[in-house]
mmCIF file of C-alpha atoms in Angstrom:
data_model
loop_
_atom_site.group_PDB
_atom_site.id
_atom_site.type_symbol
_atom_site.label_atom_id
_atom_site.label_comp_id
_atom_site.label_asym_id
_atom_site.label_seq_id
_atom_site.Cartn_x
_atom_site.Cartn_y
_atom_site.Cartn_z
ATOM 1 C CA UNK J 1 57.195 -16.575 223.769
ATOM 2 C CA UNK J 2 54.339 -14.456 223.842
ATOM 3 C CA UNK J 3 54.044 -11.609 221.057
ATOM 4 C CA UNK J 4 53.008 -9.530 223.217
ATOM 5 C CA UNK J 5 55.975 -8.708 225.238
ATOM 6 C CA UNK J 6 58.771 -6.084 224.327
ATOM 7 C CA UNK J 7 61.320 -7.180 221.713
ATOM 8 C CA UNK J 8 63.854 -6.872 224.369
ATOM 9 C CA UNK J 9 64.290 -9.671 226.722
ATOM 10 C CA UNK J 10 63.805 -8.928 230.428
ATOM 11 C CA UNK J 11 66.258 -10.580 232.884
ATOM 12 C CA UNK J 12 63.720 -12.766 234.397
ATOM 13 C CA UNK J 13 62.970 -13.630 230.655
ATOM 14 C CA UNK J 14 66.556 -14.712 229.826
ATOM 15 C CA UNK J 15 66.257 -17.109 233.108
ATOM 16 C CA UNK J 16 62.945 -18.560 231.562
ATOM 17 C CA UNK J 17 64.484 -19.009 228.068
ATOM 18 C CA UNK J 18 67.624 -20.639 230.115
ATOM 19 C CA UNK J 19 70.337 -18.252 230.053
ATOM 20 C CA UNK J 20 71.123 -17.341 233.379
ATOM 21 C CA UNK J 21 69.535 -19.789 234.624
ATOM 22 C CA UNK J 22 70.545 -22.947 233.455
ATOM 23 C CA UNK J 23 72.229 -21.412 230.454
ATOM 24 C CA UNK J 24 69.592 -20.207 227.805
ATOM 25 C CA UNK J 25 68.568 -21.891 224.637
ATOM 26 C CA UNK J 26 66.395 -19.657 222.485
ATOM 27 C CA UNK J 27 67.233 -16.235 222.985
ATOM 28 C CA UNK J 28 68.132 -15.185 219.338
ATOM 29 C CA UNK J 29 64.399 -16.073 218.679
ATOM 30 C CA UNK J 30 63.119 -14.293 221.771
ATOM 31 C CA UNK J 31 64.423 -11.832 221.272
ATOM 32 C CA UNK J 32 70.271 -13.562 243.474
ATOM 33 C CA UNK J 33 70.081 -12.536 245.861
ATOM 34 C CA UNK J 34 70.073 -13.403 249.284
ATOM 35 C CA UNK J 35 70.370 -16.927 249.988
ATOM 36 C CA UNK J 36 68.766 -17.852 252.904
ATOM 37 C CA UNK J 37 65.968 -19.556 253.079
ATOM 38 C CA UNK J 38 62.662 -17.915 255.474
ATOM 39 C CA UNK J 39 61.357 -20.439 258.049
ATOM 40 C CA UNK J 40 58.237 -21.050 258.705
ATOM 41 C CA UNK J 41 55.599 -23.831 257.164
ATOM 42 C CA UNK J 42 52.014 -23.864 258.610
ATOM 43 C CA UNK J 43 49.453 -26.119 260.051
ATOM 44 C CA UNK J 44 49.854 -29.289 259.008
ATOM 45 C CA UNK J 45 46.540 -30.548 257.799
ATOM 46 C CA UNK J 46 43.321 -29.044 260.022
ATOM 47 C CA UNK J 47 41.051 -28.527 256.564
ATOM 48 C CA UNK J 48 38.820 -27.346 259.609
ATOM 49 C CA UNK J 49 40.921 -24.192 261.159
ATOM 50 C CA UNK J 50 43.493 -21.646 259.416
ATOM 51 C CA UNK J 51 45.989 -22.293 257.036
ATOM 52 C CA UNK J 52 49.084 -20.148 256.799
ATOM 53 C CA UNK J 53 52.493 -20.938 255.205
ATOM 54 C CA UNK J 54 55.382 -18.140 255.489
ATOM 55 C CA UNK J 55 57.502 -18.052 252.171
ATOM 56 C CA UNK J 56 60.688 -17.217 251.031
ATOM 57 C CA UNK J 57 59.664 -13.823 250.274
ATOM 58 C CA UNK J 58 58.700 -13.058 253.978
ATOM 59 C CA UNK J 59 55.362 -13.433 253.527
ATOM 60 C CA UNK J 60 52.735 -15.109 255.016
ATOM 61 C CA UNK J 61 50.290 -16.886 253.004
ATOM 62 C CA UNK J 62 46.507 -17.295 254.897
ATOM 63 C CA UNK J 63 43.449 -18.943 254.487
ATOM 64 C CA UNK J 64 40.318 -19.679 256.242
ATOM 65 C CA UNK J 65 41.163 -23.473 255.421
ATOM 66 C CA UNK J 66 43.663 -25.467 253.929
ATOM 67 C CA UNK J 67 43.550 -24.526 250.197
ATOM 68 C CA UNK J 68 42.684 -27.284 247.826
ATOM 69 C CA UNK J 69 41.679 -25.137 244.761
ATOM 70 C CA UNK J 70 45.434 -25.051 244.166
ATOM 71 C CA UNK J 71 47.228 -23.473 240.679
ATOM 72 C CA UNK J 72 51.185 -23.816 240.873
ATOM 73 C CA UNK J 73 54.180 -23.462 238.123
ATOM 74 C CA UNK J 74 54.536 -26.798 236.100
ATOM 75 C CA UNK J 75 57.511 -28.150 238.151
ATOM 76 C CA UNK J 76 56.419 -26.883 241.442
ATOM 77 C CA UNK J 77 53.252 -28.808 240.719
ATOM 78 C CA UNK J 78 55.225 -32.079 240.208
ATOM 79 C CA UNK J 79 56.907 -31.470 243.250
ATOM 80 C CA UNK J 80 53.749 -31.368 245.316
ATOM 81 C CA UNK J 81 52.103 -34.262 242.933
ATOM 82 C CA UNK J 82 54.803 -36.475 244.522
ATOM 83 C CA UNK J 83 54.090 -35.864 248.170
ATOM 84 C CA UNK J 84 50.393 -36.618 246.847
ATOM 85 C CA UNK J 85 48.808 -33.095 246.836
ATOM 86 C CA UNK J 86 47.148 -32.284 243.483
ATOM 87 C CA UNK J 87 46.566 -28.994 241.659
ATOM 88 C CA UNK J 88 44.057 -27.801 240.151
ATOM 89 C CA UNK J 89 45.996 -26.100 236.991
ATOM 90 C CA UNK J 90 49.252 -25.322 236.060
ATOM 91 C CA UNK J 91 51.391 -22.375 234.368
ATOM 92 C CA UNK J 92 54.940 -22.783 232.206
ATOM 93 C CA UNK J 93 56.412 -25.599 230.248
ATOM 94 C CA UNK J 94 53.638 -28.519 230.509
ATOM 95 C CA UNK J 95 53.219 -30.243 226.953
ATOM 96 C CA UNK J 96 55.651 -30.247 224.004
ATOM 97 C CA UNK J 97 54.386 -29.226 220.275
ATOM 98 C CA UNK J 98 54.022 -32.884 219.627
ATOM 99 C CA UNK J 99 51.628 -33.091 223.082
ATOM 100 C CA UNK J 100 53.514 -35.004 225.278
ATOM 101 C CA UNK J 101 54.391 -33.994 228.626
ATOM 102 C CA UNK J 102 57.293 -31.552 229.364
ATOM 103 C CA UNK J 103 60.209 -32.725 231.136
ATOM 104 C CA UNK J 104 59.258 -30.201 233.852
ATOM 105 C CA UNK J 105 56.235 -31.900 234.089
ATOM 106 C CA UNK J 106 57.326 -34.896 235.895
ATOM 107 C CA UNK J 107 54.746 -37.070 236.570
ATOM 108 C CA UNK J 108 51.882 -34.834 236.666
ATOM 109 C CA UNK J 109 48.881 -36.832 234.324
ATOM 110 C CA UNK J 110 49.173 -33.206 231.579
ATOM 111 C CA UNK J 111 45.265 -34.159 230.708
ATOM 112 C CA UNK J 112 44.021 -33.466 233.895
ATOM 113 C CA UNK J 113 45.469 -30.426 234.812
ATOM 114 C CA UNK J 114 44.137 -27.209 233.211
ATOM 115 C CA UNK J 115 47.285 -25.292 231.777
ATOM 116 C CA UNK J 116 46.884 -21.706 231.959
ATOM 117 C CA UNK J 117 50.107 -20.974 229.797
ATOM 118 C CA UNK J 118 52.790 -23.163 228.229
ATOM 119 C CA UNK J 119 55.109 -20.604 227.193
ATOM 120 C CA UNK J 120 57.243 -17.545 229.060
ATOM 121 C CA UNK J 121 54.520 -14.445 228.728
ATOM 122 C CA UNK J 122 51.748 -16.546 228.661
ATOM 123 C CA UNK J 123 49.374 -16.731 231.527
ATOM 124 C CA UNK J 124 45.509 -17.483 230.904
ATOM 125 C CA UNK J 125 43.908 -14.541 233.804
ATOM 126 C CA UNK J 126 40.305 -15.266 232.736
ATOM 127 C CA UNK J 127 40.549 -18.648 232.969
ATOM 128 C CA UNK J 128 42.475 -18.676 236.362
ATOM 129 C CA UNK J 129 39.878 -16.216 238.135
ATOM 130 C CA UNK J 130 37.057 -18.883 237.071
ATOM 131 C CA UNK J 131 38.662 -21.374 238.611
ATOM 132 C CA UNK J 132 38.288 -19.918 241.862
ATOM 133 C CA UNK J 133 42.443 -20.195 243.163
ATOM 134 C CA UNK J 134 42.767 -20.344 246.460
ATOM 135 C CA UNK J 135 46.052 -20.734 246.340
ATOM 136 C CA UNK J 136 48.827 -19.943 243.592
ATOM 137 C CA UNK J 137 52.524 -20.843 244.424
ATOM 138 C CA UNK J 138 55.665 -21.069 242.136
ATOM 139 C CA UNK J 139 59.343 -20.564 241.909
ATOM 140 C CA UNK J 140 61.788 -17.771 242.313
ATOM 141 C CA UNK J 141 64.934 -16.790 240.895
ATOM 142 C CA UNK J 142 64.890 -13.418 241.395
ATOM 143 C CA UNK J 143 63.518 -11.751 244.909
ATOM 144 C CA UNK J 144 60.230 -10.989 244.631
ATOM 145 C CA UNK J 145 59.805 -12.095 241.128
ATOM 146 C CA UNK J 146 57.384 -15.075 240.490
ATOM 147 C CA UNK J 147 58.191 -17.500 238.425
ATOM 148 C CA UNK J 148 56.424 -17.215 234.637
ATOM 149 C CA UNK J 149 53.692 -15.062 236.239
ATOM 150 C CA UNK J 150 53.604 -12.251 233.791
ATOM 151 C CA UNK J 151 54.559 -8.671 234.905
ATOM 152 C CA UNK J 152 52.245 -7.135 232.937
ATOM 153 C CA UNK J 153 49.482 -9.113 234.752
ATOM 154 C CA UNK J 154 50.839 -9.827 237.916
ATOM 155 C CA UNK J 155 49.010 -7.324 239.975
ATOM 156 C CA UNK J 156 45.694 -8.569 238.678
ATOM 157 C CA UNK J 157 46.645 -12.445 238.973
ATOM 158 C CA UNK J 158 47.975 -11.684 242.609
ATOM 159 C CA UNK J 159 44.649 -10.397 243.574
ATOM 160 C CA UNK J 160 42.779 -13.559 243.033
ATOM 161 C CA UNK J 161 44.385 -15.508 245.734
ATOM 162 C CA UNK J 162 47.042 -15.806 248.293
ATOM 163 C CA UNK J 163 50.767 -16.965 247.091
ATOM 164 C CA UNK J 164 53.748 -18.765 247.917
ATOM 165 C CA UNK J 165 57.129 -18.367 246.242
ATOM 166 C CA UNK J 166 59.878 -20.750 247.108
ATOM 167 C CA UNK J 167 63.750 -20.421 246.085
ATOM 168 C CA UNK J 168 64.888 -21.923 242.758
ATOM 169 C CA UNK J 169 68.591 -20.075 242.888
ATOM 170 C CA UNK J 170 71.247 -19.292 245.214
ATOM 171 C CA UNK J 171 70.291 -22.174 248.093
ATOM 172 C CA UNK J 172 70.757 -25.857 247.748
ATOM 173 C CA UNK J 173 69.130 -28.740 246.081
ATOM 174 C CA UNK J 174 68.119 -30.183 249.873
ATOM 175 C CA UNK J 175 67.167 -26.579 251.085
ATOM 176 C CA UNK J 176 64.825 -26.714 248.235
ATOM 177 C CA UNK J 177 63.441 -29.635 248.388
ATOM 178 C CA UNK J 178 62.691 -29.579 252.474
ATOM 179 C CA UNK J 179 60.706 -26.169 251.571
ATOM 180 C CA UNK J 180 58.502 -27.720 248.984
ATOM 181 C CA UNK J 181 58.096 -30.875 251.660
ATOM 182 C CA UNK J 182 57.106 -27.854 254.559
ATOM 183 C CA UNK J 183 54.893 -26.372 252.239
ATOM 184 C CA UNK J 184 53.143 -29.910 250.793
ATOM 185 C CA UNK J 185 52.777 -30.727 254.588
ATOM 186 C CA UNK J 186 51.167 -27.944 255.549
ATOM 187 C CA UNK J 187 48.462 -28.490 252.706
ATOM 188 C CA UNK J 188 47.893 -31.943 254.339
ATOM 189 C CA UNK J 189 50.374 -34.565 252.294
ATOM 190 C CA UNK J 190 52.253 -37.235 254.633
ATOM 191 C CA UNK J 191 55.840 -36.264 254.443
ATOM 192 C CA UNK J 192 56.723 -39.387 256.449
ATOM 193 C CA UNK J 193 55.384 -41.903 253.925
ATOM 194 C CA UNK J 194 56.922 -45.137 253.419
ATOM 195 C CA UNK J 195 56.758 -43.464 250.050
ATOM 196 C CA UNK J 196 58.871 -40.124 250.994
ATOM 197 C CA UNK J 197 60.872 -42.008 253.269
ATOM 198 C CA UNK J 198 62.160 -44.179 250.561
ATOM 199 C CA UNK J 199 62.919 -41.333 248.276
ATOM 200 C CA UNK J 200 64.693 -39.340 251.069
ATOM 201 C CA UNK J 201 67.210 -42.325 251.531
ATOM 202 C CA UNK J 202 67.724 -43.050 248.352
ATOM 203 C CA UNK J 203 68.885 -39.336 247.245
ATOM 204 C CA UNK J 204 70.912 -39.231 250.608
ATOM 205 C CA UNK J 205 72.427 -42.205 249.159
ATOM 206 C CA UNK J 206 73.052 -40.610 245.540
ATOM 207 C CA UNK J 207 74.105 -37.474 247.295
ATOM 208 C CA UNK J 208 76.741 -40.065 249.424
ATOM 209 C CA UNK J 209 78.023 -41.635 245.941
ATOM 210 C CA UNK J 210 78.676 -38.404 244.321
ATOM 211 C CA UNK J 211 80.404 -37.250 246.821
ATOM 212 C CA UNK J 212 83.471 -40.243 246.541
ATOM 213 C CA UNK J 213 83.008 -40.219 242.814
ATOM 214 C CA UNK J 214 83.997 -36.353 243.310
ATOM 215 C CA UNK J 215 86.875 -37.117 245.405
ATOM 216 C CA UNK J 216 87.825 -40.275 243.507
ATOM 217 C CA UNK J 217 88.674 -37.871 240.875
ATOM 218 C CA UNK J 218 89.117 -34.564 241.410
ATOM 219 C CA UNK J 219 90.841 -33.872 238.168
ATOM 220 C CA UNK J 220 87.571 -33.927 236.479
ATOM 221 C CA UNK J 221 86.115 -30.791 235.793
ATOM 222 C CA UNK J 222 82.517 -30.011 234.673
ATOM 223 C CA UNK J 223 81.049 -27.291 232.705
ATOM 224 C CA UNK J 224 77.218 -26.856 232.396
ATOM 225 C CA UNK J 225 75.955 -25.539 229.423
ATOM 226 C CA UNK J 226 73.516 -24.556 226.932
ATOM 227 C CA UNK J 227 72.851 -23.973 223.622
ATOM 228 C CA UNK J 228 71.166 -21.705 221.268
ATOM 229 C CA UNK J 229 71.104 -21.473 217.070
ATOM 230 C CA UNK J 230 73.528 -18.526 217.712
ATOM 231 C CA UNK J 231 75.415 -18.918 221.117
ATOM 232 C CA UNK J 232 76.408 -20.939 223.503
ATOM 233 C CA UNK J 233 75.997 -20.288 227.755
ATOM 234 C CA UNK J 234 78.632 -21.377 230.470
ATOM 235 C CA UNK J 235 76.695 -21.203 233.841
ATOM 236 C CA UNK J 236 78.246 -20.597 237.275
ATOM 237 C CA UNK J 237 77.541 -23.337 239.479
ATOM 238 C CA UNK J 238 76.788 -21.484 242.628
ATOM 239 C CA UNK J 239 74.204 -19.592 241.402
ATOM 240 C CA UNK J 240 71.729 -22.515 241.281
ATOM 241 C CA UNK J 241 70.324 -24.792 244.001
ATOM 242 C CA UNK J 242 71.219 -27.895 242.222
ATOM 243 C CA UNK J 243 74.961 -27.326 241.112
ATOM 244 C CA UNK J 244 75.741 -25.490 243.876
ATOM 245 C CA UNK J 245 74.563 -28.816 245.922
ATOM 246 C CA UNK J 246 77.079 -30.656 243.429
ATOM 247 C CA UNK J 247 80.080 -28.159 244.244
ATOM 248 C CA UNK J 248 79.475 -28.560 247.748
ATOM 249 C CA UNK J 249 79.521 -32.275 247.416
ATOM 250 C CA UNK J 250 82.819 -31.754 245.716
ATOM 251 C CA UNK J 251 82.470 -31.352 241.591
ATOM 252 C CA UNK J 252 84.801 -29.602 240.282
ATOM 253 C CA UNK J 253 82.991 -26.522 237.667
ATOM 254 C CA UNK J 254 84.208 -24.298 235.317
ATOM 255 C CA UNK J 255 84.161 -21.006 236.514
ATOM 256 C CA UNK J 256 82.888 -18.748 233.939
ATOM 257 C CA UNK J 257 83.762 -14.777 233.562
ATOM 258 C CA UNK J 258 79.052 -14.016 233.786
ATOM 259 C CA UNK J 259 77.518 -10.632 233.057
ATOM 260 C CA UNK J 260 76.493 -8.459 235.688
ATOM 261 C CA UNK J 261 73.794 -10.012 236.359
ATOM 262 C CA UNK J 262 75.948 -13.151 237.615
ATOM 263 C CA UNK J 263 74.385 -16.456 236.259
ATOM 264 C CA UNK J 264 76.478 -16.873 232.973
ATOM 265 C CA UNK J 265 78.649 -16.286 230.379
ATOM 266 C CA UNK J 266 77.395 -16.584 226.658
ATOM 267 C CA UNK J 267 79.924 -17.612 223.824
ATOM 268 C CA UNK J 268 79.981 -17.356 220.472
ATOM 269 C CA UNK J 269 79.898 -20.676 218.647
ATOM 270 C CA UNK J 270 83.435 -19.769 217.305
ATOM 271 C CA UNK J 271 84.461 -19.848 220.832
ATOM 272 C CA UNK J 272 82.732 -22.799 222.456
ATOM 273 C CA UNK J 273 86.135 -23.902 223.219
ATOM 274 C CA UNK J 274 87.755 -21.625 225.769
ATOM 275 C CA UNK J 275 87.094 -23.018 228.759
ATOM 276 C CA UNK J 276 88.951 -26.962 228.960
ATOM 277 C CA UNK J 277 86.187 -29.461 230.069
ATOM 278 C CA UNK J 278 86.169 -32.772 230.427
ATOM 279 C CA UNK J 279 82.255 -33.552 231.533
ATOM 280 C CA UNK J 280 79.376 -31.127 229.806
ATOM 281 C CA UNK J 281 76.406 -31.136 231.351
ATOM 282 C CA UNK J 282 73.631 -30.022 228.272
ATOM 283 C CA UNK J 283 70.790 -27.814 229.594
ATOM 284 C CA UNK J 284 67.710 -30.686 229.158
ATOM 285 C CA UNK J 285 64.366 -28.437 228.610
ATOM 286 C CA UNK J 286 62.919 -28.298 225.504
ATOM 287 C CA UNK J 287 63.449 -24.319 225.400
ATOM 288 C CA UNK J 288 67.252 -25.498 224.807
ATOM 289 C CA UNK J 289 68.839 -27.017 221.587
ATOM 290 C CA UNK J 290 69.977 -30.575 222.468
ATOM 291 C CA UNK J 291 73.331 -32.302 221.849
ATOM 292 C CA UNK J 292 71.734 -34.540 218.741
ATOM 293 C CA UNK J 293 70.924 -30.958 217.415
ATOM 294 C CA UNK J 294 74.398 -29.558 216.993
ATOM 295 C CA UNK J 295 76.271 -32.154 214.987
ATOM 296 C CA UNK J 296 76.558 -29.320 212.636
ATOM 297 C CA UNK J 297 78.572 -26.987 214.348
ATOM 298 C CA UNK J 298 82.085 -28.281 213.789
ATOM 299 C CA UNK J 299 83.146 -26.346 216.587
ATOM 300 C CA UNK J 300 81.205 -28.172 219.040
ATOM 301 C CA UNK J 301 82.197 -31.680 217.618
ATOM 302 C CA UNK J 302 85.696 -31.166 218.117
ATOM 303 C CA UNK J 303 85.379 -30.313 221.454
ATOM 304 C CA UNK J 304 87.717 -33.309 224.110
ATOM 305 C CA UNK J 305 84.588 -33.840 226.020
ATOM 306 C CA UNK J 306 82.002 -34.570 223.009
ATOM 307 C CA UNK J 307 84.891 -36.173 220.589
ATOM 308 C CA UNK J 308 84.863 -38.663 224.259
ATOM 309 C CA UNK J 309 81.300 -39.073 224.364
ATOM 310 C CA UNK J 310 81.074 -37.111 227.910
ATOM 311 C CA UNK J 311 78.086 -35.179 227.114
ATOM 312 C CA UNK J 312 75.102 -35.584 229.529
ATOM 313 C CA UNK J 313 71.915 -34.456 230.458
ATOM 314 C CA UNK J 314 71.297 -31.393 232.841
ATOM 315 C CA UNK J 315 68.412 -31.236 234.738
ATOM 316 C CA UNK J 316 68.162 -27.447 234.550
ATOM 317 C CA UNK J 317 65.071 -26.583 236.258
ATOM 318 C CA UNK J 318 64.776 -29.729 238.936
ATOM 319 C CA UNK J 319 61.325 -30.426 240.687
ATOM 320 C CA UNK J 320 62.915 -30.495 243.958
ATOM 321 C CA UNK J 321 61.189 -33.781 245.806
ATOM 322 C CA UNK J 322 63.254 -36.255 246.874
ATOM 323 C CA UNK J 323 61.850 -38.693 244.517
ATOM 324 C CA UNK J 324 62.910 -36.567 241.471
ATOM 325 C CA UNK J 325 66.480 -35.310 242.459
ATOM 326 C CA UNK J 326 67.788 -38.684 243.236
ATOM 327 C CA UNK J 327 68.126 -39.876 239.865
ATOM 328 C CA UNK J 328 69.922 -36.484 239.145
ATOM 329 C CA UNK J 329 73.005 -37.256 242.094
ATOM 330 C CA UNK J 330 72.825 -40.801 240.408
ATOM 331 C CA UNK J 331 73.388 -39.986 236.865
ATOM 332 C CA UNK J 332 76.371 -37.287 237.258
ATOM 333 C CA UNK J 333 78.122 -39.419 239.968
ATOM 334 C CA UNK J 334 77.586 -42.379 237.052
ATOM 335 C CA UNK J 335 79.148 -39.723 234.724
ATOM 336 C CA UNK J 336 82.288 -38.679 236.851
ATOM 337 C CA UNK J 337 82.721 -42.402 237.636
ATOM 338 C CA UNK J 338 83.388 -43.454 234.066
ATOM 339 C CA UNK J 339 84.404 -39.752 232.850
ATOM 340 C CA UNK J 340 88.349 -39.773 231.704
ATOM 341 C CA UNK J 341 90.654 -36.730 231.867
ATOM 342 C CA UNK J 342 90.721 -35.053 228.084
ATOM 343 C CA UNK J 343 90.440 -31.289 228.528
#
């Protein structure tokens, strides 16, 4: 995190450190809305004639063109990446300390992307305006609130070029994905691809297979989490796109008792055990401490689903094309297959 934000967290900063959103990993060292989703895409690929794209804001993006000088948040950038539209630079987690790529990187080549920040608070402004944007687009868990684009800075960023933010929280994993596919069609990429096409049957596929794996066993119950040096966060499942795509395909969540703010509950490690689990789906970005990480805290070791080795991945912040979310119905209907009741 930057240094140069206030000691105390902002609510949009406990998303980016995880909390709410996917159940927060660092916050001791840091310091929803409405869930439909607005129509509209835009032209389709006339580099010629005007370009507009209405977001899920309400607002309508324009240009003179299609933009190609593009700058997007890391895993909204992998998104387009895999309908085959490029950007030009990225902003949020992008390259680990040891310089490989961040898992919400995808497969976005890291080295040829400029990264304008890596880190919540950080956002490059000089570098961005010489890039010339024409077009900046990211995520948004909040209304209205973009995605790691810095409040203090926003207003100056948002002058430089027109923007698109697209719903990360309270719709579903295939609401998601079809808006990044509208808005990576209308900047020219061919949705109906052998490529795409592939991908789209193979997650409706996955997204078939969880469902009987969910009704194969509904005594199964899941609880997604996260974990900090100092806590640990139990996240409601309808307050993201992706597990609230799982619940309506049938998985059965832990319900925990969140702040006001809705997204979660955080525990003390003393009581990691209050809610009975018997899958635990680990918050995977590298803002989060992982499951090799916490062989220390007895606590956590004794609880029925890690003493069963029932631990798995979470792909808290997914880059919603259909290429990428597959894998993610696969691996939890895998994990509910095999899972065995011990909460």
């Amino acid at each position: 995190m930057s240094t140069t934000r206030a000691s105390r967290p902002t609510r949009r900063g406990l998303l980016a450190m995880g909390g709410a959103v996917g159940l927060g990993a660092v916050l001791a060292a840091c310091g929803g809305s409405d869930s439909k989703d607005s129509a509209g895409s835009g032209s389709k690929s006339a580099d010629a004639g005007p370009w507009k794209f209405k977001d899920d804001r309400g607002q309508v993006a324009e240009a003179k063109s299609v933009p190609k000088n593009i700058v997007a948040f890391t895993g909204v950038a992998a998104a387009l990446h895999d309908y085959g539209v490029e950007v030009k630079a990225v902003f949020g987690p992008t390259k680990t300390k040891d310089g490989k790529p961040d898992v919400q990187a995808g497969d976005l080549d890291i080295s040829k992307v400029e990264i304008l920040g890596n880190v919540w608070g950080e956002f490059n402004v000089e570098k961005y305006a010489a890039l010339g944007p024409e077009l900046l687009v990211t995520a948004m868990w909040e209304k209205d609130a973009l995605w790691y684009v810095p409040d203090q800075s926003k207003d100056k960023i948002l002058k430089l070029a027109p923007s698109v933010a697209l719903w990360a929280a309270q719709t579903t994993m295939p609401k998601a994905i079809q808006r990044h596919e509208d808005l990576a069609a209308s900047l020219g990429a061919d949705v109906k691809s052998a490529k795409v096409t592939a991908a789209r049957t193979r997650f409706e596929k996955a997204a078939a297979r969880l469902r009987a794996a969910a009704k194969s066993k509904p005594e199964i119950k899941v609880m997604i989490g996260s974990a900090s040096q100092d806590l640990f966060y139990v996240s409601l499942a309808k307050m993201s796109a992706d597990t609230l795509y799982f619940q309506e395909l049938g998985v059965k969540f832990v319900e925990p008792k969140v702040d006001k703010a809705g997204f979660f509950e955080n525990l003390s490690w003393e009581n990691v055990d209050k809610y009975g689990a018997d899958v635990i789906m680990m918050d995977n970005r590298s803002s989060a401490l992982q499951p090799e990480a916490l062989t220390s805290k007895p606590t956590w070791t004794q609880l029925p689903a890690v003493k069963a080795g029932q631990v798995v991945p979470r792909t808290t912040e997914p880059i919603y094309s259909y290429d990428k979310c597959a894998p993610i119905l696969e691996d939890l209907a895998k994990a509910i297959e095999n899972a065995k009741k011990v909460a």
